[in-house]
C-alpha positions in Angstrom: 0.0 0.0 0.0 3.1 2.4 0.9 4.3 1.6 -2.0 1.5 3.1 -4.6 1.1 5.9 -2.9 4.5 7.2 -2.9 6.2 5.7 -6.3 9.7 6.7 -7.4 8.4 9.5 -9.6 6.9 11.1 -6.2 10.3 10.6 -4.5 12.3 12.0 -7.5 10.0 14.8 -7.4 10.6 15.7 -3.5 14.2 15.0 -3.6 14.2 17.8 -6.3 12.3 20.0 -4.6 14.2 19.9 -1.3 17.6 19.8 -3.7 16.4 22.7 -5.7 14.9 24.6 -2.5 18.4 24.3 -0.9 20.7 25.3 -3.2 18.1 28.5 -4.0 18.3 28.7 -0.5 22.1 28.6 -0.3 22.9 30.6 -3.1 21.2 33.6 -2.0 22.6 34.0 1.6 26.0 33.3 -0.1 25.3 36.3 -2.9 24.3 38.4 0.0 26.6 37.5 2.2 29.7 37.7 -0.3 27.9 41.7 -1.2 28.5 43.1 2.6 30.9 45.1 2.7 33.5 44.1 5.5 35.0 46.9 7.6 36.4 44.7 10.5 38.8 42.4 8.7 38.0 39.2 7.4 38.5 36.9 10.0 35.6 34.6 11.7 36.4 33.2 15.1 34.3 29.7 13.6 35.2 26.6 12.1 33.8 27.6 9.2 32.3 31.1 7.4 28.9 30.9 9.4 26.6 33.7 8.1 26.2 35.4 11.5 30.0 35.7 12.1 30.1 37.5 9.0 27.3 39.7 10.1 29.4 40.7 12.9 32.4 42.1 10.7 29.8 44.3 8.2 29.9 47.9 8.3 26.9 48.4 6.0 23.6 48.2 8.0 21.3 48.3 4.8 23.5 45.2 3.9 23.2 44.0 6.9 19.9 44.5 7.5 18.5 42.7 4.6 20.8 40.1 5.7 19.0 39.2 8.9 15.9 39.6 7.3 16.3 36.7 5.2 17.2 34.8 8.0 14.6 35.4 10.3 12.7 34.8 6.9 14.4 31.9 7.0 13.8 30.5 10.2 10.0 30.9 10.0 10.3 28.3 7.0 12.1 26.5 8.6 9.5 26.5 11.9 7.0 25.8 9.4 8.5 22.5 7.9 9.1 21.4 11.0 5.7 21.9 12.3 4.5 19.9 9.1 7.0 16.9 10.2 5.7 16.7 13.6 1.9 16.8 12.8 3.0 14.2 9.9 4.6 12.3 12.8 1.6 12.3 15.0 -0.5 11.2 12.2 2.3 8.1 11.7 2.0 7.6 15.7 -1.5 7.7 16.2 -2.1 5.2 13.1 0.6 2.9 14.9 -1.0 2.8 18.0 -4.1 1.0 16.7 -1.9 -1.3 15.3 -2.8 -4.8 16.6 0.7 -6.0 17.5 3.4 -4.4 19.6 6.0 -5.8 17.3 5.1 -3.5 14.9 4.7 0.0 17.2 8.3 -1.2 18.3 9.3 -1.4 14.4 7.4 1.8 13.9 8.7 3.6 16.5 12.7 2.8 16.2 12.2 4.6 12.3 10.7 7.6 13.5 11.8 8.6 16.8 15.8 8.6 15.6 14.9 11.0 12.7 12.5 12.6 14.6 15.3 13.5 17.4 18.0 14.4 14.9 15.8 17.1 13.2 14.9 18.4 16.5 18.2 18.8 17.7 19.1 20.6 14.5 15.9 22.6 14.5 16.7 23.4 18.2 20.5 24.4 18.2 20.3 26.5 14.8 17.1 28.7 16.3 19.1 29.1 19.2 22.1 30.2 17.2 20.4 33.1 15.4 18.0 33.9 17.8 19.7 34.2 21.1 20.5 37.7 22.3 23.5 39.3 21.6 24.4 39.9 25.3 24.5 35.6 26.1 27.0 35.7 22.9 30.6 34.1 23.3 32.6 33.1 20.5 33.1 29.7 22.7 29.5 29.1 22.7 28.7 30.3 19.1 31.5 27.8 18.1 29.6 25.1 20.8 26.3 25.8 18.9 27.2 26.1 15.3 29.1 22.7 15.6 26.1 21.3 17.6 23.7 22.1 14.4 26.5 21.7 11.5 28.3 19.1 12.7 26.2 16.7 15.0 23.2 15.6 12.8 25.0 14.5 9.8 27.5 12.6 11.8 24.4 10.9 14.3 21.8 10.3 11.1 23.9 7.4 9.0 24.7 5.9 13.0 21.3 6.0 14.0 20.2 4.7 11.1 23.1 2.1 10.5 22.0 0.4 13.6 18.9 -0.5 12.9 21.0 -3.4 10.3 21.0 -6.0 12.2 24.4 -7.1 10.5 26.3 -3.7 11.0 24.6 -4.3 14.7 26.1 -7.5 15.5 29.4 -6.2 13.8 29.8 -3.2 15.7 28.6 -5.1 19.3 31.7 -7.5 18.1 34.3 -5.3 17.6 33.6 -3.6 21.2 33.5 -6.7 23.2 36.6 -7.5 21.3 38.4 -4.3 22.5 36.7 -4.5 26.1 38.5 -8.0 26.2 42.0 -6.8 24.6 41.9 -4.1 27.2 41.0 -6.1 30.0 44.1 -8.2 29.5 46.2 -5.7 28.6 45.2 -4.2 32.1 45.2 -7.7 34.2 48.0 -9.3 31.8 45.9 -12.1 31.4 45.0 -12.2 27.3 41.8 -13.9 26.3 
């Protein structure tokens, strides 16, 4: 039943709207962000050239300005789409709970909660990057926050994911037992 009503050419189509929505997406804050004039250098105190660190170094306010209007423009899209995943996730939940067999809420449940938690964490740190106020700001925790949002969901998604095979399960479990027993011995001098 999944399986008619969302075909390949319904996939294709929302993988190239989400493709075609991000590069739009990217390629203007880059054109504006590569138009403000810097007056402060060019150096950002990030791991990479985060938009709001750039913000920091303008000297044009109009620049500026429409700068952090696309972003807060921005962010209320991004509000939006995640309101749309959660309501589309209690729509999934509450048609799993009338399923007959807890087998199935417990195969239901380990696909959505993982993705589910990953967007919210990157929902949650990125608001909180360009929405806190300027006087909690502290180049440590920008660097904390923008690594939190950049760095952490890509890295957790293929692991949280990955582990639902079975295979790369039992291959993983294996390889730490194996090291837990290599560094027992190696700590008792008794090898196993």
């Amino acid at each position: 039943h999944y399986g008619t009503l969302l075909g390949s050419r319904a996939c294709a189509t929302m993988a190239a709207a989400a493709w075609g929505t991000g590069a739009l997406y990217a390629l203007l804050h880059t054109a504006t962000a590569f138009s403000v004039p810097l007056c402060q250098g060019n150096a950002v105190d990030q791991f990479f050239c985060e938009i709001a660190q750039i913000l920091k170094l303008s000297c044009s306010k109009s620049d500026y300005l429409r700068e952090v209007g696309i972003i807060y423009f921005s962010l209320c899209l991004v509000c939006g789409y995640f309101v749309f995943i959660v309501v589309s996730y209690m729509q999934i939940f509450r048609v799993v709970l009338r399923m007959p067999s807890e087998q199935g809420w417990h195969k239901a449940f380990s696909t959505c909660l993982p993705h589910l938690a990953v967007v919210s964490l990157f929902v949650s740190t990125a608001m909180f990057a360009y929405l806190k106020p300027p006087s909690i700001s502290s180049p440590s925790l920008d660097l904390l926050v923008s690594f939190l949002y950049s760095v952490v969901p890509p890295a957790v998604n293929p692991l949280l994911y990955g582990l639902r095979n079975q295979e790369l399960k039992a291959a993983v479990s294996k390889t730490y037992v194996f090291n837990v027993h290599k560094m027992h011995g190696s700590l008792t001098g008794v090898s196993r």
